[in-house]
Amino acid sequence: MPLAAVAKESEVDVLIIGAGPAGVMCANALAMAGVNVRIIDQRPAKVAAGQADGIQPRTIEVLQSYGLGERLLREGNQMHMAAFYNPSPSGGIEVNRVAMVTLHQGAIEAIFLDSMKAHGVSVERPIAPTSIELSQSEEELKDPNAIPSRRVP
Ligand SMILES: Cc1cc2nc3c(=O)[nH]c(=O)nc-3n(C[C@H](O)[C@H](O)[C@H](O)COP(=O)(O)OP(=O)(O)OC[C@H]3O[C@@H](n4cnc5c(N)ncnc54)[C@H](O)[C@@H]3O)c2cc1C
């Protein structure tokens, strides 16, 4: 399907281009905060499997702060000890031990996608902007109620 054929016009406070982990997490946070957000991605389908599979404890805490930690821990594989060997400042190698969860990227993104859906936001695919026009009017740019940029198509 041609990309332009599926694009629709809309007025939003935030347009997120790219529905990877950063985009879906941002869209979910904004949707939860009641911000009028739209998210698009040029890929026809979401990531189905691997890539970002290892989730550090601090990241788990961030998901917990959005109320999404329980599902992550339920669906993920919990690794109570993992050893990573890294260069040490003295020139040798040193071991870092961390406890973490592993869950494939498609499943992690699904947690955010489902949460976003509950707030009325879904990723629109496959859509890619061809250009973005920014208003040249200083007055419009300073007006918090104005929509001073326009995505084409
Ligand atoms: C093999 C592999 C293993 C990895 N393992 C781990 C791991 O274990 N742990 C970990 O934390 N990280 C891992 N990573 C890294 C992790 O996948 C990335 O850090 C993460 O995907 C980055 O997320 P992102 O949202 O910034 O970007 P991306 O995942 O790249 O998402 C960007 C999105 O934007 C879309 N896009 C780009 N340009 C446009 C455009 N012009 N218009 C519309 N859409 C657009 C793309 O289609 C894409 O969906 C791994 C990566 C790979 C490749």
PDB file of C-alpha atoms and ligand atoms in Angstrom:
ATOM      1  CA  MET A   1       0.000   0.000   0.000  1.00  0.00           C
ATOM      2  CA  PRO A   2       1.460   3.456  -0.872  1.00  0.00           C
ATOM      3  CA  LEU A   3       2.452   5.350   2.267  1.00  0.00           C
ATOM      4  CA  ALA A   4       0.534   8.539   1.344  1.00  0.00           C
ATOM      5  CA  ALA A   5      -2.694   6.590   0.804  1.00  0.00           C
ATOM      6  CA  VAL A   6      -3.085   5.843   4.503  1.00  0.00           C
ATOM      7  CA  ALA A   7      -2.144   9.279   5.884  1.00  0.00           C
ATOM      8  CA  LYS A   8      -4.898  11.346   7.436  1.00  0.00           C
ATOM      9  CA  GLU A   9      -4.910  14.951   8.552  1.00  0.00           C
ATOM     10  CA  SER A  10      -5.086  15.627  12.266  1.00  0.00           C
ATOM     11  CA  GLU A  11      -4.204  18.292  14.785  1.00  0.00           C
ATOM     12  CA  VAL A  12      -2.172  17.030  17.701  1.00  0.00           C
ATOM     13  CA  ASP A  13       0.006  18.486  20.432  1.00  0.00           C
ATOM     14  CA  VAL A  14       2.732  15.876  19.853  1.00  0.00           C
ATOM     15  CA  LEU A  15       3.508  13.807  16.755  1.00  0.00           C
ATOM     16  CA  ILE A  16       5.882  10.916  17.456  1.00  0.00           C
ATOM     17  CA  ILE A  17       7.647   9.586  14.348  1.00  0.00           C
ATOM     18  CA  GLY A  18       8.875   6.070  15.073  1.00  0.00           C
ATOM     19  CA  ALA A  19       7.270   3.350  17.165  1.00  0.00           C
ATOM     20  CA  GLY A  20      10.337   1.619  18.543  1.00  0.00           C
ATOM     21  CA  PRO A  21      10.774   1.255  22.315  1.00  0.00           C
ATOM     22  CA  ALA A  22      11.508   4.986  22.729  1.00  0.00           C
ATOM     23  CA  GLY A  23       8.488   6.058  20.665  1.00  0.00           C
ATOM     24  CA  VAL A  24       5.936   3.740  22.253  1.00  0.00           C
ATOM     25  CA  MET A  25       7.184   4.536  25.756  1.00  0.00           C
ATOM     26  CA  CYS A  26       6.941   8.265  25.042  1.00  0.00           C
ATOM     27  CA  ALA A  27       3.479   7.907  23.459  1.00  0.00           C
ATOM     28  CA  ASN A  28       2.261   5.877  26.418  1.00  0.00           C
ATOM     29  CA  ALA A  29       3.577   8.401  28.964  1.00  0.00           C
ATOM     30  CA  LEU A  30       1.996  11.326  27.096  1.00  0.00           C
ATOM     31  CA  ALA A  31      -1.308   9.485  26.603  1.00  0.00           C
ATOM     32  CA  MET A  32      -1.389   8.654  30.328  1.00  0.00           C
ATOM     33  CA  ALA A  33      -0.801  12.345  31.074  1.00  0.00           C
ATOM     34  CA  GLY A  34      -3.766  13.272  28.870  1.00  0.00           C
ATOM     35  CA  VAL A  35      -1.690  14.836  26.071  1.00  0.00           C
ATOM     36  CA  ASN A  36      -3.177  14.722  22.553  1.00  0.00           C
ATOM     37  CA  VAL A  37      -0.567  12.515  20.858  1.00  0.00           C
ATOM     38  CA  ARG A  38      -0.292  10.700  17.517  1.00  0.00           C
ATOM     39  CA  ILE A  39       2.323   8.063  16.705  1.00  0.00           C
ATOM     40  CA  ILE A  40       3.289   6.818  13.238  1.00  0.00           C
ATOM     41  CA  ASP A  41       5.822   4.342  11.915  1.00  0.00           C
ATOM     42  CA  GLN A  42       7.021   3.541   8.406  1.00  0.00           C
ATOM     43  CA  ARG A  43       7.191  -0.189   9.127  1.00  0.00           C
ATOM     44  CA  PRO A  44       4.050  -2.072   8.106  1.00  0.00           C
ATOM     45  CA  ALA A  45       4.135  -4.209  11.264  1.00  0.00           C
ATOM     46  CA  LYS A  46       5.542  -4.064  14.762  1.00  0.00           C
ATOM     47  CA  VAL A  47       8.677  -5.934  15.809  1.00  0.00           C
ATOM     48  CA  ALA A  48       7.663  -9.538  16.422  1.00  0.00           C
ATOM     49  CA  ALA A  49      10.651 -10.955  18.261  1.00  0.00           C
ATOM     50  CA  GLY A  50      14.147 -10.164  19.579  1.00  0.00           C
ATOM     51  CA  GLN A  51      16.543  -7.187  19.751  1.00  0.00           C
ATOM     52  CA  ALA A  52      16.243  -5.394  23.103  1.00  0.00           C
ATOM     53  CA  ASP A  53      15.736  -8.458  25.268  1.00  0.00           C
ATOM     54  CA  GLY A  54      17.654  -7.674  28.460  1.00  0.00           C
ATOM     55  CA  ILE A  55      15.953  -5.333  30.917  1.00  0.00           C
ATOM     56  CA  GLN A  56      18.013  -3.798  33.702  1.00  0.00           C
ATOM     57  CA  PRO A  57      16.623  -3.261  37.230  1.00  0.00           C
ATOM     58  CA  ARG A  58      16.336   0.510  36.763  1.00  0.00           C
ATOM     59  CA  THR A  59      14.281  -0.017  33.601  1.00  0.00           C
ATOM     60  CA  ILE A  60      11.984  -2.364  35.517  1.00  0.00           C
ATOM     61  CA  GLU A  61      11.485   0.430  38.062  1.00  0.00           C
ATOM     62  CA  VAL A  62      10.559   2.829  35.253  1.00  0.00           C
ATOM     63  CA  LEU A  63       7.929   0.395  33.927  1.00  0.00           C
ATOM     64  CA  GLN A  64       6.648  -0.045  37.487  1.00  0.00           C
ATOM     65  CA  SER A  65       6.216   3.733  37.741  1.00  0.00           C
ATOM     66  CA  TYR A  66       3.761   3.476  34.803  1.00  0.00           C
ATOM     67  CA  GLY A  67       1.931   0.553  36.411  1.00  0.00           C
ATOM     68  CA  LEU A  68       3.363  -1.857  33.794  1.00  0.00           C
ATOM     69  CA  GLY A  69       5.961  -3.706  35.885  1.00  0.00           C
ATOM     70  CA  GLU A  70       3.673  -6.530  36.984  1.00  0.00           C
ATOM     71  CA  ARG A  71       3.035  -7.744  33.419  1.00  0.00           C
ATOM     72  CA  LEU A  72       6.734  -7.416  32.562  1.00  0.00           C
ATOM     73  CA  LEU A  73       7.742  -9.595  35.514  1.00  0.00           C
ATOM     74  CA  ARG A  74       4.947 -12.089  34.794  1.00  0.00           C
ATOM     75  CA  GLU A  75       5.840 -12.541  31.104  1.00  0.00           C
ATOM     76  CA  GLY A  76       9.629 -12.129  31.360  1.00  0.00           C
ATOM     77  CA  ASN A  77      12.288 -14.653  32.253  1.00  0.00           C
ATOM     78  CA  GLN A  78      13.783 -13.635  35.579  1.00  0.00           C
ATOM     79  CA  MET A  79      17.558 -13.980  35.784  1.00  0.00           C
ATOM     80  CA  HIS A  80      18.625 -13.607  39.383  1.00  0.00           C
ATOM     81  CA  MET A  81      22.317 -13.493  38.566  1.00  0.00           C
ATOM     82  CA  ALA A  82      24.153 -12.684  35.344  1.00  0.00           C
ATOM     83  CA  ALA A  83      27.878 -12.015  34.987  1.00  0.00           C
ATOM     84  CA  PHE A  84      29.187  -9.514  32.436  1.00  0.00           C
ATOM     85  CA  TYR A  85      32.939  -9.138  31.930  1.00  0.00           C
ATOM     86  CA  ASN A  86      34.126  -5.635  31.019  1.00  0.00           C
ATOM     87  CA  PRO A  87      37.489  -3.830  30.744  1.00  0.00           C
ATOM     88  CA  SER A  88      38.557  -2.501  34.153  1.00  0.00           C
ATOM     89  CA  PRO A  89      40.229   0.890  34.793  1.00  0.00           C
ATOM     90  CA  SER A  90      43.460  -0.969  35.738  1.00  0.00           C
ATOM     91  CA  GLY A  91      43.704  -2.562  32.281  1.00  0.00           C
ATOM     92  CA  GLY A  92      42.373  -6.049  33.088  1.00  0.00           C
ATOM     93  CA  ILE A  93      38.824  -7.236  33.082  1.00  0.00           C
ATOM     94  CA  GLU A  94      36.257  -7.023  35.841  1.00  0.00           C
ATOM     95  CA  VAL A  95      32.971  -8.765  36.396  1.00  0.00           C
ATOM     96  CA  ASN A  96      29.693  -6.927  36.954  1.00  0.00           C
ATOM     97  CA  ARG A  97      26.849  -8.933  38.399  1.00  0.00           C
ATOM     98  CA  VAL A  98      23.281  -7.835  37.864  1.00  0.00           C
ATOM     99  CA  ALA A  99      19.867  -9.338  38.364  1.00  0.00           C
ATOM    100  CA  MET A 100      17.606  -8.699  35.437  1.00  0.00           C
ATOM    101  CA  VAL A 101      14.625  -9.791  33.383  1.00  0.00           C
ATOM    102  CA  THR A 102      14.715 -10.902  29.759  1.00  0.00           C
ATOM    103  CA  LEU A 103      11.734 -10.473  27.476  1.00  0.00           C
ATOM    104  CA  HIS A 104      11.930 -10.062  23.720  1.00  0.00           C
ATOM    105  CA  GLN A 105      11.467  -6.604  22.245  1.00  0.00           C
ATOM    106  CA  GLY A 106       8.162  -7.450  20.553  1.00  0.00           C
ATOM    107  CA  ALA A 107       6.668  -8.441  23.914  1.00  0.00           C
ATOM    108  CA  ILE A 108       8.082  -5.366  25.655  1.00  0.00           C
ATOM    109  CA  GLU A 109       6.613  -3.110  22.987  1.00  0.00           C
ATOM    110  CA  ALA A 110       3.284  -4.974  23.307  1.00  0.00           C
ATOM    111  CA  ILE A 111       3.089  -3.912  26.973  1.00  0.00           C
ATOM    112  CA  PHE A 112       3.289  -0.267  25.920  1.00  0.00           C
ATOM    113  CA  LEU A 113       1.023  -0.742  22.880  1.00  0.00           C
ATOM    114  CA  ASP A 114      -1.728  -2.313  25.011  1.00  0.00           C
ATOM    115  CA  SER A 115      -1.386   0.416  27.651  1.00  0.00           C
ATOM    116  CA  MET A 116      -1.548   3.125  24.956  1.00  0.00           C
ATOM    117  CA  LYS A 117      -4.625   1.466  23.451  1.00  0.00           C
ATOM    118  CA  ALA A 118      -6.387   1.742  26.807  1.00  0.00           C
ATOM    119  CA  HIS A 119      -5.814   5.502  26.494  1.00  0.00           C
ATOM    120  CA  GLY A 120      -7.094   5.627  22.910  1.00  0.00           C
ATOM    121  CA  VAL A 121      -3.723   5.767  21.110  1.00  0.00           C
ATOM    122  CA  SER A 122      -2.506   3.234  18.502  1.00  0.00           C
ATOM    123  CA  VAL A 123       0.454   3.246  16.122  1.00  0.00           C
ATOM    124  CA  GLU A 124      -0.552   4.171  12.572  1.00  0.00           C
ATOM    125  CA  ARG A 125       1.374   2.150   9.938  1.00  0.00           C
ATOM    126  CA  PRO A 126       2.887   2.297   7.419  1.00  0.00           C
ATOM    127  CA  ILE A 127       3.232   6.094   7.471  1.00  0.00           C
ATOM    128  CA  ALA A 128       6.364   8.214   7.008  1.00  0.00           C
ATOM    129  CA  PRO A 129       6.445  11.997   6.744  1.00  0.00           C
ATOM    130  CA  THR A 130       7.949  13.449   3.577  1.00  0.00           C
ATOM    131  CA  SER A 131       8.526  16.911   5.067  1.00  0.00           C
ATOM    132  CA  ILE A 132       7.709  19.047   8.079  1.00  0.00           C
ATOM    133  CA  GLU A 133       6.756  22.716   7.696  1.00  0.00           C
ATOM    134  CA  LEU A 134       7.310  25.066  10.620  1.00  0.00           C
ATOM    135  CA  SER A 135       5.441  28.375  10.787  1.00  0.00           C
ATOM    136  CA  GLN A 136       7.570  31.457  10.145  1.00  0.00           C
ATOM    137  CA  SER A 137       5.295  33.569  12.336  1.00  0.00           C
ATOM    138  CA  GLU A 138       6.981  34.411  15.641  1.00  0.00           C
ATOM    139  CA  GLU A 139       3.587  35.215  17.119  1.00  0.00           C
ATOM    140  CA  GLU A 140       2.273  31.764  16.181  1.00  0.00           C
ATOM    141  CA  LEU A 141       5.412  30.015  17.451  1.00  0.00           C
ATOM    142  CA  LYS A 142       5.045  31.696  20.857  1.00  0.00           C
ATOM    143  CA  ASP A 143       1.315  30.967  21.128  1.00  0.00           C
ATOM    144  CA  PRO A 144       0.851  27.833  23.314  1.00  0.00           C
ATOM    145  CA  ASN A 145      -2.538  27.215  21.689  1.00  0.00           C
ATOM    146  CA  ALA A 146      -1.279  27.432  18.085  1.00  0.00           C
ATOM    147  CA  ILE A 147      -0.382  24.452  15.873  1.00  0.00           C
ATOM    148  CA  PRO A 148       2.727  25.979  14.260  1.00  0.00           C
ATOM    149  CA  SER A 149       4.064  22.923  12.442  1.00  0.00           C
ATOM    150  CA  ARG A 150       2.585  20.849   9.659  1.00  0.00           C
ATOM    151  CA  ARG A 151       3.617  17.359   8.600  1.00  0.00           C
ATOM    152  CA  VAL A 152       3.314  16.442   4.920  1.00  0.00           C
ATOM    153  CA  PRO A 153       1.528  14.223   3.905  1.00  0.00           C
TER     154      PRO A 153
HETATM  155  C1  LIG B   1      20.365  -7.717  17.428  1.00  0.00           C
HETATM  156  C2  LIG B   1      20.097  -6.656  18.474  1.00  0.00           C
HETATM  157  C3  LIG B   1      20.097  -7.012  19.828  1.00  0.00           C
HETATM  158  C4  LIG B   1      19.844  -6.051  20.808  1.00  0.00           C
HETATM  159  N1  LIG B   1      19.807  -6.415  22.136  1.00  0.00           N
HETATM  160  C5  LIG B   1      19.488  -5.517  23.092  1.00  0.00           C
HETATM  161  C6  LIG B   1      19.326  -5.886  24.482  1.00  0.00           C
HETATM  162  O1  LIG B   1      19.473  -7.051  24.855  1.00  0.00           O
HETATM  163  N2  LIG B   1      18.983  -4.937  25.387  1.00  0.00           N
HETATM  164  C7  LIG B   1      18.767  -3.649  25.003  1.00  0.00           C
HETATM  165  O2  LIG B   1      18.431  -2.828  25.867  1.00  0.00           O
HETATM  166  N3  LIG B   1      18.911  -3.263  23.710  1.00  0.00           N
HETATM  167  C8  LIG B   1      19.265  -4.147  22.744  1.00  0.00           C
HETATM  168  N4  LIG B   1      19.363  -3.761  21.432  1.00  0.00           N
HETATM  169  C9  LIG B   1      19.170  -2.364  21.092  1.00  0.00           C
HETATM  170  C10 LIG B   1      17.695  -2.012  20.978  1.00  0.00           C
HETATM  171  O3  LIG B   1      17.030  -2.820  20.009  1.00  0.00           O
HETATM  172  C11 LIG B   1      17.636  -0.556  20.560  1.00  0.00           C
HETATM  173  O4  LIG B   1      18.367   0.211  21.504  1.00  0.00           O
HETATM  174  C12 LIG B   1      16.204  -0.062  20.520  1.00  0.00           C
HETATM  175  O5  LIG B   1      15.439  -0.742  19.542  1.00  0.00           O
HETATM  176  C13 LIG B   1      16.217   1.424  20.180  1.00  0.00           C
HETATM  177  O6  LIG B   1      14.887   1.869  20.274  1.00  0.00           O
HETATM  178  P1  LIG B   1      14.436   3.183  19.552  1.00  0.00           P
HETATM  179  O7  LIG B   1      12.968   3.346  19.826  1.00  0.00           O
HETATM  180  O8  LIG B   1      15.346   4.292  19.929  1.00  0.00           O
HETATM  181  O9  LIG B   1      14.723   2.923  17.977  1.00  0.00           O
HETATM  182  P2  LIG B   1      14.200   1.787  16.995  1.00  0.00           P
HETATM  183  O10 LIG B   1      13.899   0.506  17.696  1.00  0.00           O
HETATM  184  O11 LIG B   1      15.182   1.769  15.866  1.00  0.00           O
HETATM  185  O12 LIG B   1      12.822   2.360  16.465  1.00  0.00           O
HETATM  186  C14 LIG B   1      12.760   3.431  15.554  1.00  0.00           C
HETATM  187  C15 LIG B   1      11.454   3.298  14.779  1.00  0.00           C
HETATM  188  O13 LIG B   1      11.286   4.472  13.994  1.00  0.00           O
HETATM  189  C16 LIG B   1      10.795   4.110  12.734  1.00  0.00           C
HETATM  190  N5  LIG B   1      11.194   5.185  11.814  1.00  0.00           N
HETATM  191  C17 LIG B   1      12.456   5.611  11.555  1.00  0.00           C
HETATM  192  N6  LIG B   1      12.429   6.630  10.692  1.00  0.00           N
HETATM  193  C18 LIG B   1      11.122   6.857  10.392  1.00  0.00           C
HETATM  194  C19 LIG B   1      10.452   7.792   9.554  1.00  0.00           C
HETATM  195  N7  LIG B   1      11.115   8.718   8.844  1.00  0.00           N
HETATM  196  N8  LIG B   1       9.104   7.754   9.475  1.00  0.00           N
HETATM  197  C20 LIG B   1       8.408   6.825  10.181  1.00  0.00           C
HETATM  198  N9  LIG B   1       8.983   5.916  11.008  1.00  0.00           N
HETATM  199  C21 LIG B   1      10.341   5.933  11.115  1.00  0.00           C
HETATM  200  C22 LIG B   1      11.424   2.769  12.433  1.00  0.00           C
HETATM  201  O14 LIG B   1      10.634   2.034  11.495  1.00  0.00           O
HETATM  202  C23 LIG B   1      11.434   2.112  13.817  1.00  0.00           C
HETATM  203  O15 LIG B   1      10.291   1.321  14.057  1.00  0.00           O
HETATM  204  C24 LIG B   1      19.617  -4.703  20.431  1.00  0.00           C
HETATM  205  C25 LIG B   1      19.609  -4.355  19.056  1.00  0.00           C
HETATM  206  C26 LIG B   1      19.828  -5.317  18.091  1.00  0.00           C
HETATM  207  C27 LIG B   1      19.790  -4.912  16.616  1.00  0.00           C
END
